[in-house]
Amino acid sequence: MIEHLGIEFLEVHPEYFTARMPVDHRTKQPFGLLHGGASVVLAETMGSIATMLVAKDPETMKAVGVEINANHLKAVREGWVIGTCSPIRIGRTMHVYDIKIHNEQGDLVCVSRLTVAILSA
């Protein structure tokens, strides 16, 4: 899915993680706008990877999204969207993330909250 949608990882910091995704034929809905589902894929991908980055033993653990919500705030027709994933809570078996997606002009496009369960692999 990551390759198919053209998601690229940009920065990894202790407080946040960033990635971007093109708005093109792979990520648009029939009316030529960024598909809301593509934004949700970006958000869940970022939260799952953020979980694995802080996992104590990534070889024996896996991240599984258990709940995600998204508010789509502004349409995007072309270019790139950039996601910033920040932890709200990092627990032993559950992580919660805030993911904000902006367009290239810095306008907020989508706000998402993701809950990830940490399971034994």
PDB file of C-alpha atoms in Angstrom:
ATOM      1  CA  MET A   1       0.000   0.000   0.000  1.00  0.00           C
ATOM      2  CA  ILE A   2       2.838   2.406   0.874  1.00  0.00           C
ATOM      3  CA  GLU A   3       4.504   1.996  -2.519  1.00  0.00           C
ATOM      4  CA  HIS A   4       1.212   1.916  -4.408  1.00  0.00           C
ATOM      5  CA  LEU A   5       0.121   5.292  -3.015  1.00  0.00           C
ATOM      6  CA  GLY A   6       3.601   6.827  -3.271  1.00  0.00           C
ATOM      7  CA  ILE A   7       3.959   7.536   0.457  1.00  0.00           C
ATOM      8  CA  GLU A   8       7.402   8.872   1.368  1.00  0.00           C
ATOM      9  CA  PHE A   9       8.802   9.128   4.903  1.00  0.00           C
ATOM     10  CA  LEU A  10      10.493  12.439   5.679  1.00  0.00           C
ATOM     11  CA  GLU A  11      11.521  13.060   9.297  1.00  0.00           C
ATOM     12  CA  VAL A  12      11.650  11.018  12.484  1.00  0.00           C
ATOM     13  CA  HIS A  13      11.923  12.923  15.774  1.00  0.00           C
ATOM     14  CA  PRO A  14      11.136  11.810  19.338  1.00  0.00           C
ATOM     15  CA  GLU A  15       8.083  14.117  19.389  1.00  0.00           C
ATOM     16  CA  TYR A  16       6.802  13.598  15.828  1.00  0.00           C
ATOM     17  CA  PHE A  17       7.130  11.744  12.544  1.00  0.00           C
ATOM     18  CA  THR A  18       6.419  13.205   9.075  1.00  0.00           C
ATOM     19  CA  ALA A  19       5.564  11.696   5.710  1.00  0.00           C
ATOM     20  CA  ARG A  20       4.091  12.901   2.434  1.00  0.00           C
ATOM     21  CA  MET A  21       1.803  11.493  -0.232  1.00  0.00           C
ATOM     22  CA  PRO A  22       1.172  12.699  -3.785  1.00  0.00           C
ATOM     23  CA  VAL A  23      -2.260  13.839  -4.872  1.00  0.00           C
ATOM     24  CA  ASP A  24      -2.437  12.103  -8.244  1.00  0.00           C
ATOM     25  CA  HIS A  25      -4.346   9.387 -10.135  1.00  0.00           C
ATOM     26  CA  ARG A  26      -3.571   6.883  -7.343  1.00  0.00           C
ATOM     27  CA  THR A  27      -5.012   8.974  -4.514  1.00  0.00           C
ATOM     28  CA  LYS A  28      -7.881  10.933  -6.119  1.00  0.00           C
ATOM     29  CA  GLN A  29     -11.571  10.096  -6.105  1.00  0.00           C
ATOM     30  CA  PRO A  30     -13.664  10.352  -9.325  1.00  0.00           C
ATOM     31  CA  PHE A  31     -14.285  14.114  -8.889  1.00  0.00           C
ATOM     32  CA  GLY A  32     -10.549  14.858  -9.006  1.00  0.00           C
ATOM     33  CA  LEU A  33     -10.068  15.506  -5.284  1.00  0.00           C
ATOM     34  CA  LEU A  34      -7.864  13.723  -2.761  1.00  0.00           C
ATOM     35  CA  HIS A  35      -9.813  10.654  -1.647  1.00  0.00           C
ATOM     36  CA  GLY A  36     -10.620  10.679   2.070  1.00  0.00           C
ATOM     37  CA  GLY A  37      -9.657   7.022   2.270  1.00  0.00           C
ATOM     38  CA  ALA A  38      -6.167   7.848   1.007  1.00  0.00           C
ATOM     39  CA  SER A  39      -5.789  10.387   3.821  1.00  0.00           C
ATOM     40  CA  VAL A  40      -6.837   7.715   6.310  1.00  0.00           C
ATOM     41  CA  VAL A  41      -4.318   5.256   4.832  1.00  0.00           C
ATOM     42  CA  LEU A  42      -1.585   7.874   5.270  1.00  0.00           C
ATOM     43  CA  ALA A  43      -2.654   8.488   8.882  1.00  0.00           C
ATOM     44  CA  GLU A  44      -2.826   4.802   9.855  1.00  0.00           C
ATOM     45  CA  THR A  45       0.460   4.022   8.111  1.00  0.00           C
ATOM     46  CA  MET A  46       2.187   6.806  10.018  1.00  0.00           C
ATOM     47  CA  GLY A  47       0.805   5.745  13.401  1.00  0.00           C
ATOM     48  CA  SER A  48       1.662   2.093  12.849  1.00  0.00           C
ATOM     49  CA  ILE A  49       5.230   2.935  11.858  1.00  0.00           C
ATOM     50  CA  ALA A  50       5.565   5.370  14.779  1.00  0.00           C
ATOM     51  CA  THR A  51       4.533   2.530  17.101  1.00  0.00           C
ATOM     52  CA  MET A  52       7.185   0.211  15.670  1.00  0.00           C
ATOM     53  CA  LEU A  53       9.827   2.945  15.996  1.00  0.00           C
ATOM     54  CA  VAL A  54       9.289   3.099  19.768  1.00  0.00           C
ATOM     55  CA  ALA A  55       8.639  -0.629  20.265  1.00  0.00           C
ATOM     56  CA  LYS A  56      10.965  -2.273  22.767  1.00  0.00           C
ATOM     57  CA  ASP A  57      11.396  -5.345  20.573  1.00  0.00           C
ATOM     58  CA  PRO A  58      10.099  -4.857  17.000  1.00  0.00           C
ATOM     59  CA  GLU A  59      11.080  -8.448  16.157  1.00  0.00           C
ATOM     60  CA  THR A  60       8.483  -9.882  18.550  1.00  0.00           C
ATOM     61  CA  MET A  61       5.811  -7.167  18.357  1.00  0.00           C
ATOM     62  CA  LYS A  62       3.380  -5.936  15.734  1.00  0.00           C
ATOM     63  CA  ALA A  63       1.288  -2.781  15.523  1.00  0.00           C
ATOM     64  CA  VAL A  64      -2.403  -3.169  14.682  1.00  0.00           C
ATOM     65  CA  GLY A  65      -4.773  -0.251  14.206  1.00  0.00           C
ATOM     66  CA  VAL A  66      -7.913  -0.739  16.315  1.00  0.00           C
ATOM     67  CA  GLU A  67      -9.689   2.605  15.811  1.00  0.00           C
ATOM     68  CA  ILE A  68      -9.260   5.590  13.539  1.00  0.00           C
ATOM     69  CA  ASN A  69     -11.349   8.655  12.883  1.00  0.00           C
ATOM     70  CA  ALA A  70     -10.773  11.469  10.441  1.00  0.00           C
ATOM     71  CA  ASN A  71     -12.203  14.906   9.788  1.00  0.00           C
ATOM     72  CA  HIS A  72     -11.660  16.023   6.197  1.00  0.00           C
ATOM     73  CA  LEU A  73     -11.416  19.811   6.317  1.00  0.00           C
ATOM     74  CA  LYS A  74     -10.223  21.042   2.924  1.00  0.00           C
ATOM     75  CA  ALA A  75     -10.155  19.627  -0.604  1.00  0.00           C
ATOM     76  CA  VAL A  76      -6.857  19.085  -2.422  1.00  0.00           C
ATOM     77  CA  ARG A  77      -6.673  18.716  -6.214  1.00  0.00           C
ATOM     78  CA  GLU A  78      -2.942  18.364  -6.875  1.00  0.00           C
ATOM     79  CA  GLY A  79       0.531  18.413  -5.383  1.00  0.00           C
ATOM     80  CA  TRP A  80       1.456  16.733  -2.125  1.00  0.00           C
ATOM     81  CA  VAL A  81      -0.060  16.382   1.317  1.00  0.00           C
ATOM     82  CA  ILE A  82       2.237  16.218   4.330  1.00  0.00           C
ATOM     83  CA  GLY A  83       1.314  14.331   7.491  1.00  0.00           C
ATOM     84  CA  THR A  84       2.654  14.953  10.980  1.00  0.00           C
ATOM     85  CA  CYS A  85       2.082  12.180  13.511  1.00  0.00           C
ATOM     86  CA  SER A  86       2.456  13.016  17.224  1.00  0.00           C
ATOM     87  CA  PRO A  87       1.863  10.718  20.194  1.00  0.00           C
ATOM     88  CA  ILE A  88      -0.977  11.515  22.559  1.00  0.00           C
ATOM     89  CA  ARG A  89      -0.260   8.502  24.784  1.00  0.00           C
ATOM     90  CA  ILE A  90       2.362   5.786  24.586  1.00  0.00           C
ATOM     91  CA  GLY A  91       1.322   2.902  26.817  1.00  0.00           C
ATOM     92  CA  ARG A  92       2.621  -0.622  27.228  1.00  0.00           C
ATOM     93  CA  THR A  93      -0.006  -2.247  24.972  1.00  0.00           C
ATOM     94  CA  MET A  94      -1.802   0.705  23.381  1.00  0.00           C
ATOM     95  CA  HIS A  95      -0.661   3.892  21.655  1.00  0.00           C
ATOM     96  CA  VAL A  96      -2.821   6.854  20.613  1.00  0.00           C
ATOM     97  CA  TYR A  97      -1.684   9.312  17.929  1.00  0.00           C
ATOM     98  CA  ASP A  98      -2.791  12.655  16.544  1.00  0.00           C
ATOM     99  CA  ILE A  99      -2.158  12.950  12.801  1.00  0.00           C
ATOM    100  CA  LYS A 100      -2.519  16.286  11.043  1.00  0.00           C
ATOM    101  CA  ILE A 101      -2.354  16.407   7.244  1.00  0.00           C
ATOM    102  CA  HIS A 102      -1.596  19.704   5.472  1.00  0.00           C
ATOM    103  CA  ASN A 103      -1.364  20.718   1.831  1.00  0.00           C
ATOM    104  CA  GLU A 104       1.803  22.263   0.399  1.00  0.00           C
ATOM    105  CA  GLN A 105       0.547  25.741   1.330  1.00  0.00           C
ATOM    106  CA  GLY A 106       0.273  24.720   4.987  1.00  0.00           C
ATOM    107  CA  ASP A 107      -3.530  24.554   5.080  1.00  0.00           C
ATOM    108  CA  LEU A 108      -4.965  21.872   7.359  1.00  0.00           C
ATOM    109  CA  VAL A 109      -6.608  19.233   5.156  1.00  0.00           C
ATOM    110  CA  CYS A 110      -7.395  16.394   7.567  1.00  0.00           C
ATOM    111  CA  VAL A 111      -7.199  15.705  11.302  1.00  0.00           C
ATOM    112  CA  SER A 112      -7.108  12.091  12.426  1.00  0.00           C
ATOM    113  CA  ARG A 113      -6.804  10.207  15.707  1.00  0.00           C
ATOM    114  CA  LEU A 114      -5.503   6.643  15.680  1.00  0.00           C
ATOM    115  CA  THR A 115      -5.405   3.982  18.386  1.00  0.00           C
ATOM    116  CA  VAL A 116      -2.854   1.203  17.852  1.00  0.00           C
ATOM    117  CA  ALA A 117      -2.690  -2.060  19.799  1.00  0.00           C
ATOM    118  CA  ILE A 118       0.687  -3.704  20.330  1.00  0.00           C
ATOM    119  CA  LEU A 119       0.493  -7.473  19.916  1.00  0.00           C
ATOM    120  CA  SER A 120       2.997 -10.292  20.089  1.00  0.00           C
ATOM    121  CA  ALA A 121       4.147 -11.254  16.600  1.00  0.00           C
TER     122      ALA A 121
END
